[in-house]
Amino acid sequence: MNILLLAEHDGQILESTTCCALTAARAWPEARIEVLVCGHEVGPVAAQAARLAGVAQVWLADAPHLAQPLLEDLSATLALVAASADVVLAPHNRFFASALARYAAQCDLGMVQDVLAIPAPATYLRLRHAGAALETVRSSATQHILTVRASRFAPAGYGPPQPIQPIAAPPSTTRARRLRTTAVATRAPRLQDARVIVSGGRGLGPQFFPVLEPLAAALGAEIGATRGAVDSRLAPRNRQVGQTGTRVEPALYLAIGVAGAIQHQVGMRNSKTIAAINKDPQAPIFDIADYGLVADLFEAVPQLLEALAHDTTAQA
Amino acid sequence: MKIIAILRMAADSGYPIRIEDGQVRPDSLRPVLNPFDEAALAKAVALRAEDDRRTVMAILIAPPGHDSLLHRAFALGAQRVLQLSAASAWEPIDYARRLRPVLQQEQPALILIGREVLGDDRGDTGAMLAALLDCSFASAASGLQLGDDEAVACCETADGDEDIALTLPAVVSAELALATPRYVTLMELAAARKKPVERVADAMANAPSTLTTLALNPVAPRPRGVLLNNIAELAAILRTELGASS
């Protein structure tokens, strides 16, 4: 039994999602687990992966065009080392999901995405019907290809270093090229992995970031937005939480002026605790919030900041 | 130059889905054209408006029937509408395998497909389709320019966006932002009913799926919580929650 795990990293260090996906791989007992690190000048990342507990070997594909690979290039590199694997898995993100989908189709195989749990080998729990249903499926494929939702698996620890095997990456595709990339100024929000999210609706208007940023800073939170707020260009699209945006499940979700349309609820109702401030007592968000406060957000948020600051002072 | 938009069905997100005894109650599903695929078709129609040497064909992959969805595809601006009919709950690879022979016959320069099926985001059918047709792929496009032998897609990524140039033929998957479907009037729908739909039967009707559903259960609804009286209560709760989760 061989498992190949595709590592997620930022060019310098492994993302914790990789450690979580390794835990998912252990659903197959006694399997030999290998990790593939793709990137440019990512020797330190490979060294880190080689120390993950239970990993037998790391494949290192290091090439300039893999610094920010096209999905054609990532799936071609994956295909080099995946042939002997019984299971190919990666932490779920859209890019990995597309790259694995391409690899799977080239093998004439299906795949299972965004797996929440692996109760037995080749048996997966996933969400269906806009998050309204949980489905358990069993796969009889000759090779199991899947992405797993990292937040549902505890991160694996570290152990003694194992060997790193460099491989020559295939040349870049000639049928696609990247012309331009705009990364958002600082590090992009990783809503999917955030522990705390403060989310705002269209009602914040131009005050969207001025109101939410201090609160997010005080709570150590990422900032999310409703589709309405994004469509009104108050926030960039990669902050959108909901059916057509990111689906999140933080420990704490604080909804500020969010009405709670069903399409938004789909994206956040699996949060551990939900708190909401809205001036409309009939807002649907109160149907699913653990804690609700009926108040005008423009008055409530500054008061909340003050109360939180005061609380810190009192504790200190 | 031929542009093909792939259309799939989705459940109208305005109606809750009911699950009983491990099955979705069919009467709780209200089929609509997948909005992401509608955005793909709308973009195809807009690209034709730029250059009338381009033609737009829509392929609906859905169980037999659903004529209203086919009429809607005409009304949205498709010149040809083909129904690839088969009854099944499908995985992305099943869509891609069934579409391959039709697309190989039609030889489009550009294939547009929604980034996901609304409510059942089970992965990138577009990526699989591109792999089976051995062409390049751009995912989650919110902008698209089409030339004679190249397309440039502006794609949304996890940390911003990027422009990807693809040699044609190519597959591009659509974000909702790619294009807004035009408003369809009743007159246009009535006219669309008279247009001939092409139909192709599923050549893989008996192909076994490698996935078996063992259980399907509704997610338990969240209990309604409590309303707080003031900011101080909320601040105290936030502090407790943050302490507990760190």
mmCIF file of C-alpha atoms in Angstrom, chain A residues 258-259 277-286 293-296:
data_model
loop_
_atom_site.group_PDB
_atom_site.id
_atom_site.type_symbol
_atom_site.label_atom_id
_atom_site.label_comp_id
_atom_site.label_asym_id
_atom_site.label_seq_id
_atom_site.Cartn_x
_atom_site.Cartn_y
_atom_site.Cartn_z
ATOM 1 C CA VAL A 258 -24.952 40.238 8.010
ATOM 2 C CA ALA A 259 -28.596 39.419 7.303
ATOM 3 C CA ILE A 277 -24.836 41.874 15.592
ATOM 4 C CA ASN A 278 -27.710 43.132 13.461
ATOM 5 C CA LYS A 279 -30.238 45.899 13.943
ATOM 6 C CA ASP A 280 -33.062 43.804 12.452
ATOM 7 C CA PRO A 281 -34.360 41.347 15.082
ATOM 8 C CA GLN A 282 -35.971 39.311 12.256
ATOM 9 C CA ALA A 283 -32.666 38.800 10.412
ATOM 10 C CA PRO A 284 -32.210 35.088 9.539
ATOM 11 C CA ILE A 285 -28.689 35.169 10.987
ATOM 12 C CA PHE A 286 -30.306 35.028 14.444
ATOM 13 C CA LEU A 293 -27.241 41.189 19.747
ATOM 14 C CA VAL A 294 -29.870 43.465 18.212
ATOM 15 C CA ALA A 295 -28.057 46.771 17.775
ATOM 16 C CA ASP A 296 -26.874 49.308 15.216
#
